[in-house]
mmCIF file of C-alpha atoms in Angstrom:
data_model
loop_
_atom_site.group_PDB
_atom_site.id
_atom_site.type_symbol
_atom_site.label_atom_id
_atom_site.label_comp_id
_atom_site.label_asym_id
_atom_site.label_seq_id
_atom_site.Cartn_x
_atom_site.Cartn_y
_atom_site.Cartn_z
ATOM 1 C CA UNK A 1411 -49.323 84.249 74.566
ATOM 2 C CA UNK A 1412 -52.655 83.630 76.843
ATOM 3 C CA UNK A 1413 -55.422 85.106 74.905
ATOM 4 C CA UNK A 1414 -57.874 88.235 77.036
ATOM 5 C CA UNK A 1415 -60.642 86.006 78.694
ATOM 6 C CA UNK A 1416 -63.740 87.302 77.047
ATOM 7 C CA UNK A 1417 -65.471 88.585 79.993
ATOM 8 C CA UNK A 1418 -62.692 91.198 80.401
ATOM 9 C CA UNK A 1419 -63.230 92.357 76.538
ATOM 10 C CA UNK A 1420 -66.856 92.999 77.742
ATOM 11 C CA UNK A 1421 -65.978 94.925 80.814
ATOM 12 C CA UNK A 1422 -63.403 97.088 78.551
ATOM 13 C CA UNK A 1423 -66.012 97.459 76.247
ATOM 14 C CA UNK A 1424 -68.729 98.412 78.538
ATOM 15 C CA UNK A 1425 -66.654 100.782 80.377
ATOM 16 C CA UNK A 1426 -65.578 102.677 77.329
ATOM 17 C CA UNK A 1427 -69.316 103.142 76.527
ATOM 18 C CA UNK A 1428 -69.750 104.562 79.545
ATOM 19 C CA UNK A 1429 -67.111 106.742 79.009
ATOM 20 C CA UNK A 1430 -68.626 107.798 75.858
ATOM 21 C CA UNK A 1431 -71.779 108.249 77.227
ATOM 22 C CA UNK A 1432 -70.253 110.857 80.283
ATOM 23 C CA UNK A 1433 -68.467 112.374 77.940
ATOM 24 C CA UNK A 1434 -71.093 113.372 75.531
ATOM 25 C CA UNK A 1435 -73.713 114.514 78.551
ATOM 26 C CA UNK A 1436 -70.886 116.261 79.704
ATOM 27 C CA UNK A 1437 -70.758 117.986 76.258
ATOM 28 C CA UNK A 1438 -74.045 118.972 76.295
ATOM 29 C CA UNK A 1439 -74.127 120.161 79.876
ATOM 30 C CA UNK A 1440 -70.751 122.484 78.270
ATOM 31 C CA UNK A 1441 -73.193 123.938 75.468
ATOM 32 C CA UNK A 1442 -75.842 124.342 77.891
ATOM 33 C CA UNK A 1443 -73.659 126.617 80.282
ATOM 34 C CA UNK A 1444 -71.786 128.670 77.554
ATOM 35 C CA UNK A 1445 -74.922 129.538 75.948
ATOM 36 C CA UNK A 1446 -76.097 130.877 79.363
ATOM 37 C CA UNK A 1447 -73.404 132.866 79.738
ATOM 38 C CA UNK A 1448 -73.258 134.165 75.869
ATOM 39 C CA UNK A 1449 -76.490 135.172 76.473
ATOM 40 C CA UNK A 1450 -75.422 137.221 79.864
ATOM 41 C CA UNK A 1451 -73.098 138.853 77.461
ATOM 42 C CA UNK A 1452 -75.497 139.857 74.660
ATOM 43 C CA UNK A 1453 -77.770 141.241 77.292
ATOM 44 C CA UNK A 1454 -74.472 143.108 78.997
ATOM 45 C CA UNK A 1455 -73.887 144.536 75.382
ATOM 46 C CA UNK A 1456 -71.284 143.055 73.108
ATOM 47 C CA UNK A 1457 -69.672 145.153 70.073
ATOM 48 C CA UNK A 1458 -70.335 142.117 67.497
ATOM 49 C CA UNK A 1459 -74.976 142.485 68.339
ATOM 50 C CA UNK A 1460 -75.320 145.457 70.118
ATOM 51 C CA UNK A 1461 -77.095 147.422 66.985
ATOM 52 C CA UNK A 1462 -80.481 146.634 66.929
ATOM 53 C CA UNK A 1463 -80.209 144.930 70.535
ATOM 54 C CA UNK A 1464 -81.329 141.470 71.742
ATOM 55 C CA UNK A 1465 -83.536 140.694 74.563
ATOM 56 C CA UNK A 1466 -84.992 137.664 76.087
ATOM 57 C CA UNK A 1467 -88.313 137.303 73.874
ATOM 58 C CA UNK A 1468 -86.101 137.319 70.864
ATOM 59 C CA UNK A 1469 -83.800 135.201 71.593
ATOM 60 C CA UNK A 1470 -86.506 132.590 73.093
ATOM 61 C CA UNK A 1471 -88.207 132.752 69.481
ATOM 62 C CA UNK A 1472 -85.578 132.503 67.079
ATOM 63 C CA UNK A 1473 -83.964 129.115 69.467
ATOM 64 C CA UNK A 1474 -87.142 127.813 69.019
ATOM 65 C CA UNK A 1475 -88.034 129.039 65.473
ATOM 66 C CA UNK A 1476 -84.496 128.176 63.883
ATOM 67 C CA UNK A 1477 -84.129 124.437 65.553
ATOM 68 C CA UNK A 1478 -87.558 123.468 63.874
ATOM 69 C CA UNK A 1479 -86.189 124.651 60.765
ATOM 70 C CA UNK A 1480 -83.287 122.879 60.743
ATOM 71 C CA UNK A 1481 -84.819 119.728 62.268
ATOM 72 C CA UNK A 1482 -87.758 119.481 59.471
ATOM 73 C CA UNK A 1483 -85.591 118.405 57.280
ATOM 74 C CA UNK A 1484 -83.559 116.185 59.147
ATOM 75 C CA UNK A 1485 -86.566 114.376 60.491
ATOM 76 C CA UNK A 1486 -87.961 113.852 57.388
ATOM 77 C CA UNK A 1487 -84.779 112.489 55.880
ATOM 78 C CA UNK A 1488 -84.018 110.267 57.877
ATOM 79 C CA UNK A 1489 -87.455 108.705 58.480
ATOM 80 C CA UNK A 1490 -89.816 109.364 55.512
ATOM 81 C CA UNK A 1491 -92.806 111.535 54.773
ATOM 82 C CA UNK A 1492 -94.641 109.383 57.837
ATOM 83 C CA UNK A 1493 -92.702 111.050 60.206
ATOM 84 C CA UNK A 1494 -94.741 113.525 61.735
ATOM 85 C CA UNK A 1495 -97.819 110.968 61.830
ATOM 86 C CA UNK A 1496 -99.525 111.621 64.927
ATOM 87 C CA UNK A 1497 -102.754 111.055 67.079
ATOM 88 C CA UNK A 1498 -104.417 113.997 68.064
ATOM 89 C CA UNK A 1499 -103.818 113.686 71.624
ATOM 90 C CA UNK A 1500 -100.834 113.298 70.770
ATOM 91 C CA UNK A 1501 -100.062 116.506 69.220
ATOM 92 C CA UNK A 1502 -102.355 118.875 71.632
ATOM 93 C CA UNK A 1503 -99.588 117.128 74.529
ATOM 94 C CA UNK A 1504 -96.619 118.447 72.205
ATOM 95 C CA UNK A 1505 -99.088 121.457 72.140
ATOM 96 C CA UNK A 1506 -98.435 121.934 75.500
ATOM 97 C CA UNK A 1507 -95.045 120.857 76.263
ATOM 98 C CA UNK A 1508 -94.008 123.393 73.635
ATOM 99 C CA UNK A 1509 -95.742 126.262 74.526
ATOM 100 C CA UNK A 1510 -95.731 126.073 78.720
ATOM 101 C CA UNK A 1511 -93.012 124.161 78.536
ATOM 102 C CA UNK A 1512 -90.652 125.054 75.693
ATOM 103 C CA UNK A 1513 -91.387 128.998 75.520
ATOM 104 C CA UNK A 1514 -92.062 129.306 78.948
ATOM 105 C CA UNK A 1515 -88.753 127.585 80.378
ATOM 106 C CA UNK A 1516 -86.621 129.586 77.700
ATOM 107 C CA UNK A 1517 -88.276 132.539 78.257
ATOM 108 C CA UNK A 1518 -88.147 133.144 82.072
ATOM 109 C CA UNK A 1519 -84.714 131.727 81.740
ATOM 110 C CA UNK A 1520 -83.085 134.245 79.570
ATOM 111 C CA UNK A 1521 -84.892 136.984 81.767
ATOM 112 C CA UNK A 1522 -83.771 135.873 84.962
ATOM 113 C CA UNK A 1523 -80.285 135.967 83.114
ATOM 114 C CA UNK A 1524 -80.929 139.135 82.298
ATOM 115 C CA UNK A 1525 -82.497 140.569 85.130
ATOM 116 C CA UNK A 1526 -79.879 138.815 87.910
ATOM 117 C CA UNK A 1527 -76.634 136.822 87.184
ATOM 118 C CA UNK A 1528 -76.218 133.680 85.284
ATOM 119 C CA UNK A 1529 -75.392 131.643 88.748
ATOM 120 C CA UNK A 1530 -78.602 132.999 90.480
ATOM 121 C CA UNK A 1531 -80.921 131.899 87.553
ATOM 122 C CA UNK A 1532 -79.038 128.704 86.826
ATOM 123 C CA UNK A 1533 -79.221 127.905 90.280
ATOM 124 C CA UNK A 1534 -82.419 128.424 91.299
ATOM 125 C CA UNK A 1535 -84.196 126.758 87.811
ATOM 126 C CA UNK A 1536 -82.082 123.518 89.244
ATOM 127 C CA UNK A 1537 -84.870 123.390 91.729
ATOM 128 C CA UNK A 1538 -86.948 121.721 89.179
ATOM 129 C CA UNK A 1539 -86.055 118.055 90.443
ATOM 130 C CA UNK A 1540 -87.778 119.092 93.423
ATOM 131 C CA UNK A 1541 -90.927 120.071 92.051
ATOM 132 C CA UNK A 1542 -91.019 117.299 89.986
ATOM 133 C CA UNK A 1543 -90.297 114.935 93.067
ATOM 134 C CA UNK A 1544 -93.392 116.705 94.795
ATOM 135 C CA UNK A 1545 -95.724 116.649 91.345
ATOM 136 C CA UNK A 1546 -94.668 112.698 91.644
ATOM 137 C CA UNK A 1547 -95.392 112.000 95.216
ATOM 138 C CA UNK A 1548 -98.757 114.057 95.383
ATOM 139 C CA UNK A 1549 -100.102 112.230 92.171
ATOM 140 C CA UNK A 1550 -98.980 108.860 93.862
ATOM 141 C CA UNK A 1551 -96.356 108.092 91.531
ATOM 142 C CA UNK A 1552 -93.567 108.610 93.970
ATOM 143 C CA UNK A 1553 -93.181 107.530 97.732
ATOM 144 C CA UNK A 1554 -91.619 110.298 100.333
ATOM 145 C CA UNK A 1555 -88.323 109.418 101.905
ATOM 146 C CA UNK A 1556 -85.714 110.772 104.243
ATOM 147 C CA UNK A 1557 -83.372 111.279 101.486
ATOM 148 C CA UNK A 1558 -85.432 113.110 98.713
ATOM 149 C CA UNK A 1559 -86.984 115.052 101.279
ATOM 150 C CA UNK A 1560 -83.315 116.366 103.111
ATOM 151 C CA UNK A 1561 -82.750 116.977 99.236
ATOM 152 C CA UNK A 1562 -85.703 119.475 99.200
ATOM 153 C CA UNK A 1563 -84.585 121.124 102.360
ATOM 154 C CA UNK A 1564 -81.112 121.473 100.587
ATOM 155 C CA UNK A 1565 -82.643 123.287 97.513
ATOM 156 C CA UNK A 1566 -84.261 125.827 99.418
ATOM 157 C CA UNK A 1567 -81.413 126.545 101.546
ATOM 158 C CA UNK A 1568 -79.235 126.987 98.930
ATOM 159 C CA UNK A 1569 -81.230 129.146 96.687
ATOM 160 C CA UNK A 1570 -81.402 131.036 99.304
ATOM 161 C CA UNK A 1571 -77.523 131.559 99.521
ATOM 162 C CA UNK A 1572 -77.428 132.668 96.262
ATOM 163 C CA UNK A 1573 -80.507 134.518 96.489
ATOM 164 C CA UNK A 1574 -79.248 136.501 99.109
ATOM 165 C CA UNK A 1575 -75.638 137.066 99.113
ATOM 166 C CA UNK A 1576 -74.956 138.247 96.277
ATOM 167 C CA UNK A 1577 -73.766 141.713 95.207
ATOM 168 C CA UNK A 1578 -77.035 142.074 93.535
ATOM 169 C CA UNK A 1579 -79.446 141.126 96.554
ATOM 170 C CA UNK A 1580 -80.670 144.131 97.786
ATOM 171 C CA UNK A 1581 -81.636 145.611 94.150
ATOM 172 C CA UNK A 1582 -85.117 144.957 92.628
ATOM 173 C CA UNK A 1583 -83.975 143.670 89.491
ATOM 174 C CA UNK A 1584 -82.187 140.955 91.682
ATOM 175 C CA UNK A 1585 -85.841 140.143 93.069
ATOM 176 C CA UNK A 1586 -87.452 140.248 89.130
ATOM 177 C CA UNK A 1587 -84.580 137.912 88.414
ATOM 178 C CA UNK A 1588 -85.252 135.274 90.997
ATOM 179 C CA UNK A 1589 -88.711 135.248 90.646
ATOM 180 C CA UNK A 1590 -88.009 135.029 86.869
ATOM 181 C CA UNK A 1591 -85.916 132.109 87.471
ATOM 182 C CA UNK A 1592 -88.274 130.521 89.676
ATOM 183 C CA UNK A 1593 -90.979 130.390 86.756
ATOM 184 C CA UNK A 1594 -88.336 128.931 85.003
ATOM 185 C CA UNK A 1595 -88.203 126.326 87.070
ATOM 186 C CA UNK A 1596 -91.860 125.324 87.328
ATOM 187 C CA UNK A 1597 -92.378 125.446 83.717
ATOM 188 C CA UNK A 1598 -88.849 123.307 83.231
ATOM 189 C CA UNK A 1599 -90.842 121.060 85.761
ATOM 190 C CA UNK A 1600 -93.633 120.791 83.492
ATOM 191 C CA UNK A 1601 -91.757 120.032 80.345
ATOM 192 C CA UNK A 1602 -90.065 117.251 81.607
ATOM 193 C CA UNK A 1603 -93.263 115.717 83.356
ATOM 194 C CA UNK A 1604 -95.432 115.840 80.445
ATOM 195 C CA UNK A 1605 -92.408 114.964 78.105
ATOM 196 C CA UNK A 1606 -91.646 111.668 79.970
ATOM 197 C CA UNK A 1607 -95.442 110.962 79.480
ATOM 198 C CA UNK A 1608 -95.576 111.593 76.050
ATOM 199 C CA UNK A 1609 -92.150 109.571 75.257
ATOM 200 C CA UNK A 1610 -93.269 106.412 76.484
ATOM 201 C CA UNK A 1611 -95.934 106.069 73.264
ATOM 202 C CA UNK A 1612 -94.239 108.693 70.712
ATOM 203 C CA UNK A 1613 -90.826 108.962 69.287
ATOM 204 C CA UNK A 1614 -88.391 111.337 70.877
ATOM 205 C CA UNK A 1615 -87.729 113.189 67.147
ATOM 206 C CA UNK A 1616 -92.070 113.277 66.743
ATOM 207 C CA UNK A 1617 -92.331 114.998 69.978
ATOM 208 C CA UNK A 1618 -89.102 117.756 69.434
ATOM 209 C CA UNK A 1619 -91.074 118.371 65.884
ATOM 210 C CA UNK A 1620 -94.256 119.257 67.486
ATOM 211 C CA UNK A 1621 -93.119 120.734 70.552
ATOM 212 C CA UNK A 1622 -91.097 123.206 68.617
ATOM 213 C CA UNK A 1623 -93.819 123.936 65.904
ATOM 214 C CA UNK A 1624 -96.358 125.041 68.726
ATOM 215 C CA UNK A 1625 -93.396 126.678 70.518
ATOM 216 C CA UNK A 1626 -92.525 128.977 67.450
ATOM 217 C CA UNK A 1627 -96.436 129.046 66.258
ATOM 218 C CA UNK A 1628 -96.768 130.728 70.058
ATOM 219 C CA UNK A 1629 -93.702 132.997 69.551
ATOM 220 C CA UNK A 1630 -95.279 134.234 66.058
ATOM 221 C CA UNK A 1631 -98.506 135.228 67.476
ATOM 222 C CA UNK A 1632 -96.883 137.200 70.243
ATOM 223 C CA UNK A 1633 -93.763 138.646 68.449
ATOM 224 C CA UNK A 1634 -95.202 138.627 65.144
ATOM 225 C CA UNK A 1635 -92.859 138.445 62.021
ATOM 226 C CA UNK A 1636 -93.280 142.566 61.192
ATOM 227 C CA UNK A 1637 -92.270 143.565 64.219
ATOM 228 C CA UNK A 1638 -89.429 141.292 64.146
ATOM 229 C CA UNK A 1639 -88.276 142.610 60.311
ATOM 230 C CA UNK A 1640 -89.278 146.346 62.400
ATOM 231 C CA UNK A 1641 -85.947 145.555 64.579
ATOM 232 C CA UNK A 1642 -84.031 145.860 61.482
ATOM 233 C CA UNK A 1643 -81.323 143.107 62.898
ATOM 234 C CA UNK A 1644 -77.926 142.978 60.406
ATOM 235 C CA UNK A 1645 -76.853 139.915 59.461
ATOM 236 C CA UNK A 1646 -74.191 139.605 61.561
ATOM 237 C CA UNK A 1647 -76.639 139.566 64.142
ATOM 238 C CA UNK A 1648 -79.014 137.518 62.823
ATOM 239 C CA UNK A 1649 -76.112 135.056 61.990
ATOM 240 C CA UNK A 1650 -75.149 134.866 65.828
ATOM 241 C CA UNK A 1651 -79.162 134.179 66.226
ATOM 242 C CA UNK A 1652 -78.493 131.257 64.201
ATOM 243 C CA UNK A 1653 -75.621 129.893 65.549
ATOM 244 C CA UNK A 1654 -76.930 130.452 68.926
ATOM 245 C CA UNK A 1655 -79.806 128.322 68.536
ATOM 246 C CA UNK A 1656 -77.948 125.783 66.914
ATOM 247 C CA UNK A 1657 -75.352 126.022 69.868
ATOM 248 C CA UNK A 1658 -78.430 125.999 72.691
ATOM 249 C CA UNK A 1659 -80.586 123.663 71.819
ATOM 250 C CA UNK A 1660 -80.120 121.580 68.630
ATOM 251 C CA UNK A 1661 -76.487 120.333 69.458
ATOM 252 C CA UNK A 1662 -76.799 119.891 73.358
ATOM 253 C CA UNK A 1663 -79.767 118.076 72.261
ATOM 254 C CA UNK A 1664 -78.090 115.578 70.183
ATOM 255 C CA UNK A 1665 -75.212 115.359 72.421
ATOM 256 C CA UNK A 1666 -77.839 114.399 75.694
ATOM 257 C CA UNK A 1667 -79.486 112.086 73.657
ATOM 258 C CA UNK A 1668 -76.085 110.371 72.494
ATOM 259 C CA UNK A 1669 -74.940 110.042 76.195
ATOM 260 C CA UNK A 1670 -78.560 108.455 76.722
ATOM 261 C CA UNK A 1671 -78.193 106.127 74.674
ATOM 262 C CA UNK A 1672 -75.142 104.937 76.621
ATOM 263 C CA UNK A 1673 -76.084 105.422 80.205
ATOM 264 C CA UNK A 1674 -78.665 104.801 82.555
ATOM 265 C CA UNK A 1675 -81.089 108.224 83.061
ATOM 266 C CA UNK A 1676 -80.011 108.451 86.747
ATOM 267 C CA UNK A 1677 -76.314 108.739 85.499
ATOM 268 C CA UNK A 1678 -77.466 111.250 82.585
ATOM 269 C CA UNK A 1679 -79.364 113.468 84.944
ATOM 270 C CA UNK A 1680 -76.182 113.557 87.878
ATOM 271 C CA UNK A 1681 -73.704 114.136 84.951
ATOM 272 C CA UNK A 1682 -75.920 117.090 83.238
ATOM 273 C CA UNK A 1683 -75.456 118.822 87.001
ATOM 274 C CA UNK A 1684 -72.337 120.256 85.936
ATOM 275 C CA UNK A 1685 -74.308 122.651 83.878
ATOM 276 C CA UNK A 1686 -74.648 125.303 86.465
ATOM 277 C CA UNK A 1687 -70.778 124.835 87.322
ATOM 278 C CA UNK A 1688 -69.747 125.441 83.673
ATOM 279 C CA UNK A 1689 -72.269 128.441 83.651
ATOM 280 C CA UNK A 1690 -71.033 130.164 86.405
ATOM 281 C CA UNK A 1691 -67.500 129.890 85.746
ATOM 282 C CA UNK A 1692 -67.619 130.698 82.438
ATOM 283 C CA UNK A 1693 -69.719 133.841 83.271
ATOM 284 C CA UNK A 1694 -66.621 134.595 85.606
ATOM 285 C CA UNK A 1695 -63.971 134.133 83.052
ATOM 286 C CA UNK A 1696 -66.057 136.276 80.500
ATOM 287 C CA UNK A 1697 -68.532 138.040 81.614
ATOM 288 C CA UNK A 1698 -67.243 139.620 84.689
ATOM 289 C CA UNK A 1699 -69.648 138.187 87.402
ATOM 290 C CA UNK A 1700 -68.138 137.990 90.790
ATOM 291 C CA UNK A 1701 -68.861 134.810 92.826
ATOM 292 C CA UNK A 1702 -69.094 135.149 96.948
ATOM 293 C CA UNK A 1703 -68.298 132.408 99.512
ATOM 294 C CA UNK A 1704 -71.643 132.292 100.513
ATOM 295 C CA UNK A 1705 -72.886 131.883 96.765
ATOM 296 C CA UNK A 1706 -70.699 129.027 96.233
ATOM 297 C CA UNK A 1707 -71.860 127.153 99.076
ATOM 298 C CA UNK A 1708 -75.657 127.923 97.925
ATOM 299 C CA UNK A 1709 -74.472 126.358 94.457
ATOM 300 C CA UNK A 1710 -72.723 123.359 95.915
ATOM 301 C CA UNK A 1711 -75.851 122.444 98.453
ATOM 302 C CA UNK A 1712 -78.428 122.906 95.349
ATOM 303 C CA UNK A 1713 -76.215 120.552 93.437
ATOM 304 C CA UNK A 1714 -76.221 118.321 95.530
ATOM 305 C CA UNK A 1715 -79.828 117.950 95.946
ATOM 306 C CA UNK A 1716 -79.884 117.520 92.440
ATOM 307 C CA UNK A 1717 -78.021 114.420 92.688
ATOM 308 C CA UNK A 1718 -79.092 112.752 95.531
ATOM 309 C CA UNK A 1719 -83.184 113.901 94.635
ATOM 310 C CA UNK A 1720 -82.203 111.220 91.278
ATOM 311 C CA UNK A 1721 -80.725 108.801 93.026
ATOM 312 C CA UNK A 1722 -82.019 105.247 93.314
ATOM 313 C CA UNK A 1723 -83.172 104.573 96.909
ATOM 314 C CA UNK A 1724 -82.463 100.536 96.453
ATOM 315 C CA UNK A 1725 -78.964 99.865 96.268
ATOM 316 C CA UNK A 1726 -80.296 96.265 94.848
ATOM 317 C CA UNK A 1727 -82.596 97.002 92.141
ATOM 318 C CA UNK A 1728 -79.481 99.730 91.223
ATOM 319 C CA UNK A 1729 -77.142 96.426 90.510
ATOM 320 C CA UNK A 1730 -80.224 94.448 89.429
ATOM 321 C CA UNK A 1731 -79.700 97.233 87.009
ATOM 322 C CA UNK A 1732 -76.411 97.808 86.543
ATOM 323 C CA UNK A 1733 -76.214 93.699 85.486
ATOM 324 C CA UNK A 1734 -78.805 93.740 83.118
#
């Protein structure tokens, strides 16, 4: 029997990786759109947390507070009591990124969830390609082209679909919500800028520790702990607080980062893009929002600027790439 020439082992092999790698981005982009719509559901009122009730600045601090707890001693497990050795630059960047970054992205998120629909504040926070695109070209790390910039023209366009066709458009809440979603999206801008920055010198599990210390340090000083225990939250509800961190943030994380491993970042970034579409259909199926024609055009067109504002613009250095 003729024996499998080894160069089509290595294209099995690759091409199983990649599989791997899709599938676990696609994973995380799963977590990332069921926890948007659980939390459109705790803010609708749900019989299992409605007794104390849950809003936005709670649920921004315990994500935060609860992944840092359970990351402490992972980190330091699995890479010794040096593992939170840092510069101080260093840590006043993490500074940042947690606090403007972290808190503020969560934060504005959730309200815009609560304040408008989960498709309207998913939607319009997946602008933040295009702010980072003009952060990149202004600072003169990016050159404009006719592609990035028909992708920018597609963004706002589309937000504005969902913006303003929805059942929701004409109430102020709507308008709270999108503006809410729109800060979102800046400060999502900002975390990934000054994250990319800080990755290229620091270890990815040194910057989630500090990021997430100044992010709940933050969220202490402006919810502070007696007010919290003042809520009187049961356990049941500070069980789904838990889980809800672990569900939003710690295991999409570690899912993203698996697929990254595996992948290029340009096919990370297009495959996390079916975040929205898992959002929005699972706030359908469960949470009862209602989806126009118009709004599903706005969602399609701001998708699609995601993927075509990551895009490589040199089909070349792309198989340079795909080669190496």
């Amino acid at each position: 029997m003729a024996s499998i020439p080894s160069d089509s082992n290595n294209f099995f092999s690759l091409n199983a990786r990649k599989f791997e790698g899709y599938f676990l981005i696609a994973a995380a982009a799963f977590c990332y759109g069921a926890s948007a719509a659980l939390g459109k559901a705790v803010f609708n009122g749900t019989h299992w947390v409605r007794g104390a009730g849950l809003d936005p600045l709670i649920l921004s601090q315990t994500r935060s507070t609860f992944a840092l707890l359970v990351l402490f001693p992972i980190a330091l497990l699995s890479r010794g009591p040096n593992a939170f050795e840092a510069d101080r630059n260093t840590v006043l960047k993490c500074a940042a990124m947690g606090v403007f970054g972290i808190c503020g992205a969560n934060f504005f998120y959730y309200y815009a969830i609560a304040k408008s629909t989960v498709a309207t504040a998913i939607t319009v926070q997946y602008t933040a390609p295009v702010w980072v695109y003009v952060y990149t070209v202004a600072t003169g790390k990016d050159r404009v082209s006719w592609k990035r910039s028909l992708a920018v023209l597609l963004a706002f366009v589309g937000c504005g679909l969902v913006a303003l066709t929805g059942p929701e458009a004409q109430i102020r809440a709507s308008t709270i919500g999108i503006v809410a979603a729109l800060g979102a999206a800046f400060t999502y801008s900002f975390y990934n800028v000054i994250g990319a920055d800080l990755l290229k010198s620091a270890p990815r599990s040194l910057v989630l520790f500090y990021a997430l210390l100044s992010a709940s340090l933050f969220w202490l000083i402006v919810n502070p702990p007696w007010r919290v225990l003042a809520r009187h939250y049961s356990a049941r509800e500070w069980l789904f607080l838990f889980g809800f961190a672990m569900v939003s943030m710690l295991l999409p994380l570690a899912l993203y980062l698996g697929g990254l491993r595996l992948l290029d970042p340009t096919s990370a970034i297009v495959t996390s893009c079916l975040e929205p579409v898992f959002a929005s259909v699972l706030a359908a199926m469960f949470v009862g929002e209602k989806l126009s024609a118009w709004q599903v055009g706005g969602m399609a067109l701001v998708l699609s600027q995601s993927v075509m504002i990551q895009l490589p613009g040199n089909p070349k250095q792309c198989e340079r790439a795909n080669i190496e």
